[in-house]
PDB file of C-alpha atoms in Angstrom:
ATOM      1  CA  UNK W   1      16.142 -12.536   6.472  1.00  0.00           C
ATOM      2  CA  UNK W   2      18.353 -13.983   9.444  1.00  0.00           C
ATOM      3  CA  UNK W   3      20.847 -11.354   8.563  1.00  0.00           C
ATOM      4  CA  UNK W   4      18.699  -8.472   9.366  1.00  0.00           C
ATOM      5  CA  UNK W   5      18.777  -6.779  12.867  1.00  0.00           C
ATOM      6  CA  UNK W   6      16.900  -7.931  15.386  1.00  0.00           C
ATOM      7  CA  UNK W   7      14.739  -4.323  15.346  1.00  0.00           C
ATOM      8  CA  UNK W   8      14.196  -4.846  12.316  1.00  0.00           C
ATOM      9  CA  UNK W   9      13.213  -8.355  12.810  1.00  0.00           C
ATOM     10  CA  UNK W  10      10.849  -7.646  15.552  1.00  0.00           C
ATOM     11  CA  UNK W  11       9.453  -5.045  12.687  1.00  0.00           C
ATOM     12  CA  UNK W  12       8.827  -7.301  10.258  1.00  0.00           C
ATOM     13  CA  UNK W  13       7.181  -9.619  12.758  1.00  0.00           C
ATOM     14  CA  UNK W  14       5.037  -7.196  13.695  1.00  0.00           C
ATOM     15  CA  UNK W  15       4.116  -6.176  10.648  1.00  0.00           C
ATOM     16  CA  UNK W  16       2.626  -9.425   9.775  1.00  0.00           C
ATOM     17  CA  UNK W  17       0.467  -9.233  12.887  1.00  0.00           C
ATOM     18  CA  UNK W  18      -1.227  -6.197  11.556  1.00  0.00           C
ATOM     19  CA  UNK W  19      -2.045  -7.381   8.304  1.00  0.00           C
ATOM     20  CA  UNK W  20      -3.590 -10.665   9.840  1.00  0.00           C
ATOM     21  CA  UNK W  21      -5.655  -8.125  11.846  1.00  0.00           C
ATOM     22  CA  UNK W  22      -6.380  -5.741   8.848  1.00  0.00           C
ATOM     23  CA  UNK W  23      -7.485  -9.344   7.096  1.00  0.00           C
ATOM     24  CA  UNK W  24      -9.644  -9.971   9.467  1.00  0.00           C
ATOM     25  CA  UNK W  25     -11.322  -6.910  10.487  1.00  0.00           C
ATOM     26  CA  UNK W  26     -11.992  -6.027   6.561  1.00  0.00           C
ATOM     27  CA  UNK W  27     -13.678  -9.258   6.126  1.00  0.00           C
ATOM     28  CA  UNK W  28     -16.043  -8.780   9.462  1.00  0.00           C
ATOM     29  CA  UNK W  29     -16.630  -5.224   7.527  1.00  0.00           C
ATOM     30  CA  UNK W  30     -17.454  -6.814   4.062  1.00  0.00           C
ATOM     31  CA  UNK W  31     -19.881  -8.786   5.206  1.00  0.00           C
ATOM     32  CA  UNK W  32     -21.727  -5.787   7.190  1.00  0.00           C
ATOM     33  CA  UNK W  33     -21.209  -3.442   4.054  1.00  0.00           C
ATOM     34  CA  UNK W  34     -23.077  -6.342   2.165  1.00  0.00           C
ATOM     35  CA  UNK W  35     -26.057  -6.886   4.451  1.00  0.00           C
ATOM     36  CA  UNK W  36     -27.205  -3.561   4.578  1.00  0.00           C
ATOM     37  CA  UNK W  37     -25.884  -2.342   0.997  1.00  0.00           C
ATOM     38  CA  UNK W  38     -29.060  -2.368  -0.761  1.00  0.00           C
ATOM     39  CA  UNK W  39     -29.260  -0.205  -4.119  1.00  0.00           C
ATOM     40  CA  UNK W  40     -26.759   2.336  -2.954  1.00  0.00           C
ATOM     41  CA  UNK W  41     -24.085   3.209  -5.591  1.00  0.00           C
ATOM     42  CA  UNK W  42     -22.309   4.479  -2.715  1.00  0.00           C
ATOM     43  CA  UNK W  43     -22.536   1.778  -0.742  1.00  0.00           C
ATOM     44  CA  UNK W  44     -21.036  -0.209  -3.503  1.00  0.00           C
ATOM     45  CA  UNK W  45     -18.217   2.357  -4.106  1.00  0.00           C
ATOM     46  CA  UNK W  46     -17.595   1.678  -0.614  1.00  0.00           C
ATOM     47  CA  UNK W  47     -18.456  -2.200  -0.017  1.00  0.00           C
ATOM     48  CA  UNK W  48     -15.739  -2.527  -3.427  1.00  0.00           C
ATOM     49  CA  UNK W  49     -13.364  -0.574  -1.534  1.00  0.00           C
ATOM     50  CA  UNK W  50     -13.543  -2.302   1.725  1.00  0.00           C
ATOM     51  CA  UNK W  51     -12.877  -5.675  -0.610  1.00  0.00           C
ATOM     52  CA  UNK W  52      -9.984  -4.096  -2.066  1.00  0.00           C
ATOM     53  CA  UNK W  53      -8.391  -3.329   1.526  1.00  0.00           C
ATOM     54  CA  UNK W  54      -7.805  -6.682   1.950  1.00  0.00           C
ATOM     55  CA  UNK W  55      -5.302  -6.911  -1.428  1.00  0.00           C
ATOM     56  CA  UNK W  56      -2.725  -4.986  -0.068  1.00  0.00           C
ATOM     57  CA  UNK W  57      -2.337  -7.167   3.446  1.00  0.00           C
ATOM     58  CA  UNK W  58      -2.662 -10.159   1.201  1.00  0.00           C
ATOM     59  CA  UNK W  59       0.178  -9.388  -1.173  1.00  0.00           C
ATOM     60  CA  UNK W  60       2.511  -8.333   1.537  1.00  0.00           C
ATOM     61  CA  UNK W  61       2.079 -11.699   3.559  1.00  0.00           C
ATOM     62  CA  UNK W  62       2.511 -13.463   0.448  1.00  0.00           C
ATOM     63  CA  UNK W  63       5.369 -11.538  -0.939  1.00  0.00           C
ATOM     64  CA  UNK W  64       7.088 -11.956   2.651  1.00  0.00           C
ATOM     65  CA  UNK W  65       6.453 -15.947   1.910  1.00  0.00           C
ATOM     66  CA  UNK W  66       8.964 -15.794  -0.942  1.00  0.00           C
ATOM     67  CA  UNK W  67      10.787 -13.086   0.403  1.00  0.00           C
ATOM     68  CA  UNK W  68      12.602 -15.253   2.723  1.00  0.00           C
ATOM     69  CA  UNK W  69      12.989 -17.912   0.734  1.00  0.00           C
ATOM     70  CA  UNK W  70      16.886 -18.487  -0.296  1.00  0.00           C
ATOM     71  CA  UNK W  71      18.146 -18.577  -3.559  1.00  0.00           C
ATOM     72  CA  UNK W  72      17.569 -21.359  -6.082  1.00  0.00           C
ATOM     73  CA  UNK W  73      19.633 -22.513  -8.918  1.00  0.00           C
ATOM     74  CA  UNK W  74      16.219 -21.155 -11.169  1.00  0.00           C
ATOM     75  CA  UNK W  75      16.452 -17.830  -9.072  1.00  0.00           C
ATOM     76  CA  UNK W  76      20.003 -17.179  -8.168  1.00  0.00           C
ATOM     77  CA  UNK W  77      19.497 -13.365  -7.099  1.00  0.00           C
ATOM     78  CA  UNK W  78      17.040 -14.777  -4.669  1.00  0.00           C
ATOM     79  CA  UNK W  79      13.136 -13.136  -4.132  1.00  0.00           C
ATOM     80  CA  UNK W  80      13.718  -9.770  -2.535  1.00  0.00           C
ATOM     81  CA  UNK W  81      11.748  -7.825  -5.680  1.00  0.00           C
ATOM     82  CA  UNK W  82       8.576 -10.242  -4.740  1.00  0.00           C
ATOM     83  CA  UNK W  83       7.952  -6.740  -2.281  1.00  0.00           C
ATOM     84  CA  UNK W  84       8.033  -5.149  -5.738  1.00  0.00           C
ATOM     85  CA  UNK W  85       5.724  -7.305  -7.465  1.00  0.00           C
ATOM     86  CA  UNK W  86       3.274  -7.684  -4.784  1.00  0.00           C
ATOM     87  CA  UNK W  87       3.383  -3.615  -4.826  1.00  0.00           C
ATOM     88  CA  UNK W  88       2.642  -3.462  -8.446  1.00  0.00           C
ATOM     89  CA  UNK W  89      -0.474  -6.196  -8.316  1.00  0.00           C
ATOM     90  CA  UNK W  90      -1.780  -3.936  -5.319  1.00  0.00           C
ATOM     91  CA  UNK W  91      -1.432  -0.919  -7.484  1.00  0.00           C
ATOM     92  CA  UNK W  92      -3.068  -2.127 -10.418  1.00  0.00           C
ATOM     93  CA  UNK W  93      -6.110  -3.749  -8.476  1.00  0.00           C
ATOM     94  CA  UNK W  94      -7.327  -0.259  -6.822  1.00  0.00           C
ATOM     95  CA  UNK W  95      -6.350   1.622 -10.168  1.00  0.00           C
ATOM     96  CA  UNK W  96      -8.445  -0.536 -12.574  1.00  0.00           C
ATOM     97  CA  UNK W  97     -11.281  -1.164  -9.869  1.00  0.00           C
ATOM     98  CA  UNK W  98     -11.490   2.452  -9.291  1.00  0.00           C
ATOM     99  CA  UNK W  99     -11.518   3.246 -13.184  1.00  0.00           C
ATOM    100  CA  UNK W 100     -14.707   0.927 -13.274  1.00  0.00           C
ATOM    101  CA  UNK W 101     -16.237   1.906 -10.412  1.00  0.00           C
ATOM    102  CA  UNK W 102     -16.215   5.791 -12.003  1.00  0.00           C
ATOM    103  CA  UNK W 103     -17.659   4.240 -15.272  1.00  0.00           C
ATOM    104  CA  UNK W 104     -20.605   2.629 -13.311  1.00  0.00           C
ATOM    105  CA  UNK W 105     -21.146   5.628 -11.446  1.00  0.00           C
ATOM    106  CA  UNK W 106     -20.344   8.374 -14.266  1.00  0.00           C
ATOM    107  CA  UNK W 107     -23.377   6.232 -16.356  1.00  0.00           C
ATOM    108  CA  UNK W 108     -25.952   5.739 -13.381  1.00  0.00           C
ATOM    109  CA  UNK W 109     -25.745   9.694 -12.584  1.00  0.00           C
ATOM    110  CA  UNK W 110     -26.649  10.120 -16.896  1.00  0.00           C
ATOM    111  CA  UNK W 111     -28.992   7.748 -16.897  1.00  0.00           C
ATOM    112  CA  UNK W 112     -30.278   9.269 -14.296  1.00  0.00           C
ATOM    113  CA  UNK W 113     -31.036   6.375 -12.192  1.00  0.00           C
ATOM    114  CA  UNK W 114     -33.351   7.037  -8.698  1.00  0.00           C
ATOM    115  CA  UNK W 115     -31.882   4.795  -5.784  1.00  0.00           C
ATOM    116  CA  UNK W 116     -34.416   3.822  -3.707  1.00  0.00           C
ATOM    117  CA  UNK W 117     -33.722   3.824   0.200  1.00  0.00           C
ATOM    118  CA  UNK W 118     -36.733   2.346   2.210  1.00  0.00           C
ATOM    119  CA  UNK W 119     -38.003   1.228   5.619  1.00  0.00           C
ATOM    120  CA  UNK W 120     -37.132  -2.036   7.119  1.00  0.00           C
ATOM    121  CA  UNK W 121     -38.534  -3.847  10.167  1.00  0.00           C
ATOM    122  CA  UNK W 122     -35.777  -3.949  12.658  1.00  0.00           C
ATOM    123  CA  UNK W 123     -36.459  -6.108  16.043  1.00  0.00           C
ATOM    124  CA  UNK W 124     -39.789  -5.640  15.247  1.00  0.00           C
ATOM    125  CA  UNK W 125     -39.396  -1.397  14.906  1.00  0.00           C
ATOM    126  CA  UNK W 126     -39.664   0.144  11.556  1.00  0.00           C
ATOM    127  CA  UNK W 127     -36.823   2.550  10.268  1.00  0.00           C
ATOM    128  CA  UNK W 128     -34.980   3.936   7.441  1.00  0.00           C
ATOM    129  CA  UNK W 129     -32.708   1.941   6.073  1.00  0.00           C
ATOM    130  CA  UNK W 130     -30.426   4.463   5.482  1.00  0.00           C
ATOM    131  CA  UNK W 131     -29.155   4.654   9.371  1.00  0.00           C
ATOM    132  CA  UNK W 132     -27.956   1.010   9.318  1.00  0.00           C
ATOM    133  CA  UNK W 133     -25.928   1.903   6.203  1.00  0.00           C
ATOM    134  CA  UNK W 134     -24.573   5.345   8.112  1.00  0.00           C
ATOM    135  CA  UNK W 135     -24.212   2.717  11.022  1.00  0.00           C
ATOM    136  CA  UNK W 136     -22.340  -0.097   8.928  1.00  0.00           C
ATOM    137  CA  UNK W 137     -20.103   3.311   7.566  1.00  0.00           C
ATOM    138  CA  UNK W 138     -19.169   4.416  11.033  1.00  0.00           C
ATOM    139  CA  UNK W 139     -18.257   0.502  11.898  1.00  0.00           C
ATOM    140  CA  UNK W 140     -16.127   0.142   8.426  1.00  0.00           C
ATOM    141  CA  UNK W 141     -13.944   3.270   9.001  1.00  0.00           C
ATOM    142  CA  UNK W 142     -12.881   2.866  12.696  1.00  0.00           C
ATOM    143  CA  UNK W 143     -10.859  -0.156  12.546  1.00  0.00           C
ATOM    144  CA  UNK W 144      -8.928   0.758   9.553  1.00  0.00           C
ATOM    145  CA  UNK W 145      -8.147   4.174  10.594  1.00  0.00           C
ATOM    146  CA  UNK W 146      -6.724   2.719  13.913  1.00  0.00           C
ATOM    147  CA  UNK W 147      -4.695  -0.071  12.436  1.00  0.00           C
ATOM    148  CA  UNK W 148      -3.103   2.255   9.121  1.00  0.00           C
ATOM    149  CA  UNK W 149      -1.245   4.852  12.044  1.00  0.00           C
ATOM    150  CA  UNK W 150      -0.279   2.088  13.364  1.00  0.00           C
ATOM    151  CA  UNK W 151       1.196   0.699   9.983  1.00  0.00           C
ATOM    152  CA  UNK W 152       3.035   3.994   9.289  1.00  0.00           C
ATOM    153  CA  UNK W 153       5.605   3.954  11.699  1.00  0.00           C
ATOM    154  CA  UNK W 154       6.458   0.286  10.966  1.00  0.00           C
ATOM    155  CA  UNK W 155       6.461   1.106   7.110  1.00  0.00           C
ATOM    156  CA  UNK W 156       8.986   3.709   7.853  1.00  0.00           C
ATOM    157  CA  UNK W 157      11.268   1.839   9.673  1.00  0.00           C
ATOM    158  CA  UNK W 158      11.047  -0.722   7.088  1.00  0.00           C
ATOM    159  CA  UNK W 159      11.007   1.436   4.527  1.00  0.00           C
ATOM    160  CA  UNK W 160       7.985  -1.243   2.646  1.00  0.00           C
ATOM    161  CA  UNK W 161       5.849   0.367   0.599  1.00  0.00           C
ATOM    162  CA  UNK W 162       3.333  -2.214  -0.122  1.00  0.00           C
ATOM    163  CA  UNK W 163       3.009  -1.469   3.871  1.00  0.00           C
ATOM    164  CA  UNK W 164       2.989   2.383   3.834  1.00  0.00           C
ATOM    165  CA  UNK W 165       0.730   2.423   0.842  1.00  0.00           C
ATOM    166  CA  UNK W 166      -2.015   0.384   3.017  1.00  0.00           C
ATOM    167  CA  UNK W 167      -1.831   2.461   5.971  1.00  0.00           C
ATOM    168  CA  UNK W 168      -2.251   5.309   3.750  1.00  0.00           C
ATOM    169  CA  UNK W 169      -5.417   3.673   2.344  1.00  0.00           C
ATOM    170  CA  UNK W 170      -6.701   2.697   5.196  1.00  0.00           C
ATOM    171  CA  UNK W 171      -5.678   5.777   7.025  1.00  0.00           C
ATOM    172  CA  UNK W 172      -7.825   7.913   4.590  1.00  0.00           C
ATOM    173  CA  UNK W 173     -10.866   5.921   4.875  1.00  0.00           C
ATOM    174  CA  UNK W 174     -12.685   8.291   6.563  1.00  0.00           C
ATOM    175  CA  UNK W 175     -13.288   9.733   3.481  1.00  0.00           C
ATOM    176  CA  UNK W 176     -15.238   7.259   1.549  1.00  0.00           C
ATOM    177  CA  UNK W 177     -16.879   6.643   4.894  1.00  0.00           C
ATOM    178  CA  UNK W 178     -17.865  10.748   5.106  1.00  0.00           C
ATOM    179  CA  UNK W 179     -18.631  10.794   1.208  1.00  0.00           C
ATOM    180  CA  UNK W 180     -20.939   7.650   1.570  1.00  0.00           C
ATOM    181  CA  UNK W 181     -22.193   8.888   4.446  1.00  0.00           C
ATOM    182  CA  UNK W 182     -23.572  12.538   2.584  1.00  0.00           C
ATOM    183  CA  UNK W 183     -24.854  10.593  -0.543  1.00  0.00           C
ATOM    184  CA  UNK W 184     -27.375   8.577   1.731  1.00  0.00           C
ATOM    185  CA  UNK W 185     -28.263  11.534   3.754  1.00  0.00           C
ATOM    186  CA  UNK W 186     -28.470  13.442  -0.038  1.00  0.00           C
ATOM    187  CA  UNK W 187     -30.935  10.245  -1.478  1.00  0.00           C
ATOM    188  CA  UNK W 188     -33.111  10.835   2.233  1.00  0.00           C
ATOM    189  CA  UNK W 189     -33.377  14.479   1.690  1.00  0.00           C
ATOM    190  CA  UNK W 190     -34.750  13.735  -1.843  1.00  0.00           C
ATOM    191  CA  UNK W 191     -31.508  14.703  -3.614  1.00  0.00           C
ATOM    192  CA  UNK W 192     -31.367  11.412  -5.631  1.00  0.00           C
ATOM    193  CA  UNK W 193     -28.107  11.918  -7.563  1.00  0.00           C
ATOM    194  CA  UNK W 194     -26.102  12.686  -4.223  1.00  0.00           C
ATOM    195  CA  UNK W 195     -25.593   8.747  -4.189  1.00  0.00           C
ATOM    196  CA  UNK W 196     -23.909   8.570  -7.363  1.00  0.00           C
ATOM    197  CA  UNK W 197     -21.864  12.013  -6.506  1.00  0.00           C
ATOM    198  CA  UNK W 198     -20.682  10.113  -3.916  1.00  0.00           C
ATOM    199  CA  UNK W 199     -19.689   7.425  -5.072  1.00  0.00           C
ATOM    200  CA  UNK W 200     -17.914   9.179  -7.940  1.00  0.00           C
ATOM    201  CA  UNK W 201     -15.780  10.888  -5.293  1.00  0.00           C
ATOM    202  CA  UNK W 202     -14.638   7.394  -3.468  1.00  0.00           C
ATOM    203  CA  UNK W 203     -13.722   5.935  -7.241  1.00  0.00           C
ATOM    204  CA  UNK W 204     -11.835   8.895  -7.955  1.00  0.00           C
ATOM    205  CA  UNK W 205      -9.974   8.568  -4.769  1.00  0.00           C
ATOM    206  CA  UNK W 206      -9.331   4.762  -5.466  1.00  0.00           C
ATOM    207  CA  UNK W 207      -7.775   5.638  -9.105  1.00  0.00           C
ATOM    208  CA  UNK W 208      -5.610   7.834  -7.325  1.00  0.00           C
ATOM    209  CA  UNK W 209      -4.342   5.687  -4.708  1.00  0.00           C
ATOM    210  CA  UNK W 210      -3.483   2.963  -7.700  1.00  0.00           C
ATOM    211  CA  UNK W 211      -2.138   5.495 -10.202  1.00  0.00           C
ATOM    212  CA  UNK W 212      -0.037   6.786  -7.349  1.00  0.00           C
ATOM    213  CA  UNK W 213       1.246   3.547  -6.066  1.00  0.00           C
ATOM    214  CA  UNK W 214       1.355   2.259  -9.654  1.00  0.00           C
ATOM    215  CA  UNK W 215       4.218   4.770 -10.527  1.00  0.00           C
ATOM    216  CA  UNK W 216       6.775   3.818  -7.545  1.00  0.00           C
ATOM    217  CA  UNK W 217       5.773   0.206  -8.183  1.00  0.00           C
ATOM    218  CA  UNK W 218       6.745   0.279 -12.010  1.00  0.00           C
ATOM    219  CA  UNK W 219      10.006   2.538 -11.385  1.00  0.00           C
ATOM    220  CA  UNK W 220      11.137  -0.564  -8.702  1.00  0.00           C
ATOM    221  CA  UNK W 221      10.306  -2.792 -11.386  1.00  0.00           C
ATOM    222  CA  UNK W 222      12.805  -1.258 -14.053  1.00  0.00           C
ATOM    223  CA  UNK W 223      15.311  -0.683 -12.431  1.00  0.00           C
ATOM    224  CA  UNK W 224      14.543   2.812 -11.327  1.00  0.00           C
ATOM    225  CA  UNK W 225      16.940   4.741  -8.787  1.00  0.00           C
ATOM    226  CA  UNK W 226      15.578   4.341  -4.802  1.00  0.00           C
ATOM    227  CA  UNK W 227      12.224   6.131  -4.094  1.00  0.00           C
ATOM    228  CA  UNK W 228      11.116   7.908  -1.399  1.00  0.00           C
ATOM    229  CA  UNK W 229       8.712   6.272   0.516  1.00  0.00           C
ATOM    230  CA  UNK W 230       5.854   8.622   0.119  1.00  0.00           C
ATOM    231  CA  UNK W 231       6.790   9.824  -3.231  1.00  0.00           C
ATOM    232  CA  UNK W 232       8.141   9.300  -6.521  1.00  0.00           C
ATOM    233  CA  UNK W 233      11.135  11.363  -5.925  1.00  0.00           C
ATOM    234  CA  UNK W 234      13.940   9.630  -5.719  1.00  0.00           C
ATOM    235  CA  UNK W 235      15.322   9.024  -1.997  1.00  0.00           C
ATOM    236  CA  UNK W 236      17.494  11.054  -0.258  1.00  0.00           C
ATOM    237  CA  UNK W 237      19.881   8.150   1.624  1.00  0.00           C
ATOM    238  CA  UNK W 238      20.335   7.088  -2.310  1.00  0.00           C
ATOM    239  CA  UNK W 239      21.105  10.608  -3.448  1.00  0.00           C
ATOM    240  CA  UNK W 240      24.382  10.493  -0.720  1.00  0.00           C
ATOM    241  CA  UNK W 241      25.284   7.025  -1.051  1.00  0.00           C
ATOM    242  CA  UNK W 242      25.592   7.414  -4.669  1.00  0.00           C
ATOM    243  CA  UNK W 243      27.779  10.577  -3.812  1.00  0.00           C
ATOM    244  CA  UNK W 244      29.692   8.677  -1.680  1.00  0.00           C
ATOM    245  CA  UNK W 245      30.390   5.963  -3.830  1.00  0.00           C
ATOM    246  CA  UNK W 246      31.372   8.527  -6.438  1.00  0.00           C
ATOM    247  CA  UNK W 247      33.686  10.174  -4.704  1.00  0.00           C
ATOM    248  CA  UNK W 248      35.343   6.866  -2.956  1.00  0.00           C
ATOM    249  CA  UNK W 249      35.691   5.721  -7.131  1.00  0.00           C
ATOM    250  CA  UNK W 250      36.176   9.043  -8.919  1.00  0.00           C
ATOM    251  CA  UNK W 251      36.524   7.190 -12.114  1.00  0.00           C
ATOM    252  CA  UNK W 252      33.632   5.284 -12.001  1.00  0.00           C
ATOM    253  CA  UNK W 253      30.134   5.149 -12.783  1.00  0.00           C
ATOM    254  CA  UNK W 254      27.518   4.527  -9.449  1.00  0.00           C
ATOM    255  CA  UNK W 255      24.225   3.105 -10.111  1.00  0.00           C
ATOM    256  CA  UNK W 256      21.743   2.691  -7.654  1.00  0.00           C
ATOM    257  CA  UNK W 257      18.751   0.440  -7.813  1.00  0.00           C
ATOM    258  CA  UNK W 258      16.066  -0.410  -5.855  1.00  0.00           C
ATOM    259  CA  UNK W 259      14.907  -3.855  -4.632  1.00  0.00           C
ATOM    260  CA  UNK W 260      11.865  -4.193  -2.948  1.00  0.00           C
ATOM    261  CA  UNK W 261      12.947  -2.450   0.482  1.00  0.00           C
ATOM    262  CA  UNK W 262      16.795  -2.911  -0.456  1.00  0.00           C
ATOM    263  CA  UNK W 263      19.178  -1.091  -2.013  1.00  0.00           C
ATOM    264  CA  UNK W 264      21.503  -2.348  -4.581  1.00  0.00           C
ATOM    265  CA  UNK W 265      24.579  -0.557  -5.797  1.00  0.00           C
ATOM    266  CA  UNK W 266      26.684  -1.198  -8.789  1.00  0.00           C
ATOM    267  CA  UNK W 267      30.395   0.571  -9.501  1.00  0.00           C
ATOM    268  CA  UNK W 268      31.018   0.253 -13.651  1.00  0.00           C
ATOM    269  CA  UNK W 269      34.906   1.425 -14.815  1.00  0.00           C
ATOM    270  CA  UNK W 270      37.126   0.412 -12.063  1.00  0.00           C
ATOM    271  CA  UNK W 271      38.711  -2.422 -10.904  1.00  0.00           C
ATOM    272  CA  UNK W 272      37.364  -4.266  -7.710  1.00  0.00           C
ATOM    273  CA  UNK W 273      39.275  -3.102  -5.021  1.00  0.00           C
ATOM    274  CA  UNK W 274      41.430  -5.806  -3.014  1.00  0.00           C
ATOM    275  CA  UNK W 275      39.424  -4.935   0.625  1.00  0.00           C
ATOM    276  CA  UNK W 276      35.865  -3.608  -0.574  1.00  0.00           C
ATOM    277  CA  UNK W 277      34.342  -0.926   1.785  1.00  0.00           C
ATOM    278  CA  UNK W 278      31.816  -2.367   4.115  1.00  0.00           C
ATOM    279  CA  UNK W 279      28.224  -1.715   3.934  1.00  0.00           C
ATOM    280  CA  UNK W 280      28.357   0.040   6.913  1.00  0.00           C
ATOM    281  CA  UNK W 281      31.439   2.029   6.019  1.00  0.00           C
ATOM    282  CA  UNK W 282      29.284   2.940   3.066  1.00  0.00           C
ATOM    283  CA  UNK W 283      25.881   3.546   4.509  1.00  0.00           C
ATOM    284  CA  UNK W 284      24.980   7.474   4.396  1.00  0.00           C
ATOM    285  CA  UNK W 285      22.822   7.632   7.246  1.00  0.00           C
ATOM    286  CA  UNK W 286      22.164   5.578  10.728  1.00  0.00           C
ATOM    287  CA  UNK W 287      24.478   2.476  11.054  1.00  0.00           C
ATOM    288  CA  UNK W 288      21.171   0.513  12.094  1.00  0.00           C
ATOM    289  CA  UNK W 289      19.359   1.435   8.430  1.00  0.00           C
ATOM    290  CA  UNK W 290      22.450   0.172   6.516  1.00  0.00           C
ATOM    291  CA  UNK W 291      20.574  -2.891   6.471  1.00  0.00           C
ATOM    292  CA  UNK W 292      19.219  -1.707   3.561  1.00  0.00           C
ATOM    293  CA  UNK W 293      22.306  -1.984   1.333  1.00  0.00           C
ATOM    294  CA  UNK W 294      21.815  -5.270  -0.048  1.00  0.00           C
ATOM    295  CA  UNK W 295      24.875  -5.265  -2.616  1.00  0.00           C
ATOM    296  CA  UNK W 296      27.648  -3.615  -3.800  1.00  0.00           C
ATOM    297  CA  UNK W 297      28.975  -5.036  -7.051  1.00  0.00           C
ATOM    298  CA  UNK W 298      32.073  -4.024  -9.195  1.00  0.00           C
ATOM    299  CA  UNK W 299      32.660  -4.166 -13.121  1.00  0.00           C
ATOM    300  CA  UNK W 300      35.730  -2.992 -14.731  1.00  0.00           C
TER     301      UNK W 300
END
């Protein structure tokens, strides 16, 4: 870590801040989701993805922990896939959830199961119940939407993809927000399978954040060339650095790897050359990103 620029430094730093405030504003939401939840499937499609926020932000503190931790004689190569790991476990949380909240949906809508959405006495008033869920929606979605742009930039610039693939999440919650939001106003209007239309659409949308996520995660874990950030293609800075180091060691083979947000590069057929190029030397695109270029190994 103490080799990294001081931008990116300041990045990283920052970064933490923001997932100590997406910690705690998902908990104050939580609870709210929870008081005024009631028999709403969509409320619980929502309340479970409100819980799940907080996995991401958790993972990437803790796999920051071991992150910077130095090599041991147990783990010579150090922690830098932790990133990955911590990626993966957030990936296959929000696919697995979301898979069960469908089936719990999917079999309430059969079944055919009317939620109920009544009065309640409210500082001594009486009202529906369903404008303090609409009311604990409106509250659950603002924070998060503020705090993932926020994220993005940082994510970027870090290229972290346990952090880009919160922002996105929380970014995007809006939607489960909206689609809550039109399966209580569906149940009030008498429309009682709106709620579990709803919350069919919010499970379907966490399966596809995890199945999504789930894919880069694995291909970090295997070995799998450098990824794009928001995608599964694989990275254009890797795509020229490979060229580069193919046409520096025409005789050789390049492989690329990626761990966690660095890039590791290994040259197979040629002997190690007496002055190796510098990382910098090497680096594709801006000098201040070559950061990323972890290690450049040889093998004849």
């Amino acid at each position: 870590m103490s080799k990294l620029p001081e931008p990116i430094r300041d990045d990283i730093a920052h970064a933490v801040r923001l997932e100590w405030w997406t910690i705690f504003w998902q908990v104050t939401i939580v609870i709210v989701m929870a008081l005024v939840m009631g028999s709403s499937q969509a409320m619980k499609s929502a309340w479970v993805e409100d819980t799940l926020g907080l996995v991401p932000a958790a993972v990437f503190l803790l796999a920051l922990h071991f992150e910077r931790k130095s090599p041991t004689r147990r783990f010579p190569f150090g922690f830098m896939r932790a990133n990955s790991l911590a990626f993966l476990i957030a990936a296959t949380a929000l696919f697995f959830m979301g898979g069960y909240l469908i089936y719990d949906a999917g079999m309430k809508l059969i079944a055919q199961e009317h939620p109920t959405i009544g009065p309640i006495e409210f500082f001594g008033e009486e009202i529906w119940m369903g404008w303090l869920m609409i009311a604990a929606l409106i509250y659950s979605v603002i924070p998060p939407i503020i705090i993932g742009r926020l994220k993005q930039p940082v994510a970027r610039r870090l290229h972290d993809k346990v952090l880009f693939t919160d922002s996105l999440m929380q970014k995007a919650d809006w939607m489960t927000g909206l689609a809550a939001t039109l399966g209580i106003l569906g149940v009030g209007f008498g429309f009682w399978w709106a709620d579990s239309v709803a919350a069919l659409v919010i499970s379907v949308d966490i399966v596809h954040d995890g199945f999504r996520a789930s894919k880069i995660a694995t291909a970090e874990l295997i070995d799998g060339a450098p990824r794009k950030i928001d995608s599964d293609e694989i990275a254009d800075e890797a795509e020229a650095l490979k060229k580069k180091l193919e046409d520096k060691f025409p005789e050789a083979t390049v492989r690329l790897r990626e761990t966690g947000r660095y890039i590791a590069a290994e040259v197979t057929g040629v002997k190690p050359p007496d002055n190796p190029p510098t990382r910098e030397e090497l680096w594709p695109g801006k000098k201040q990103e070559a950061w990323r270029f972890a290690l450049l190994s040889f093998a004849e």
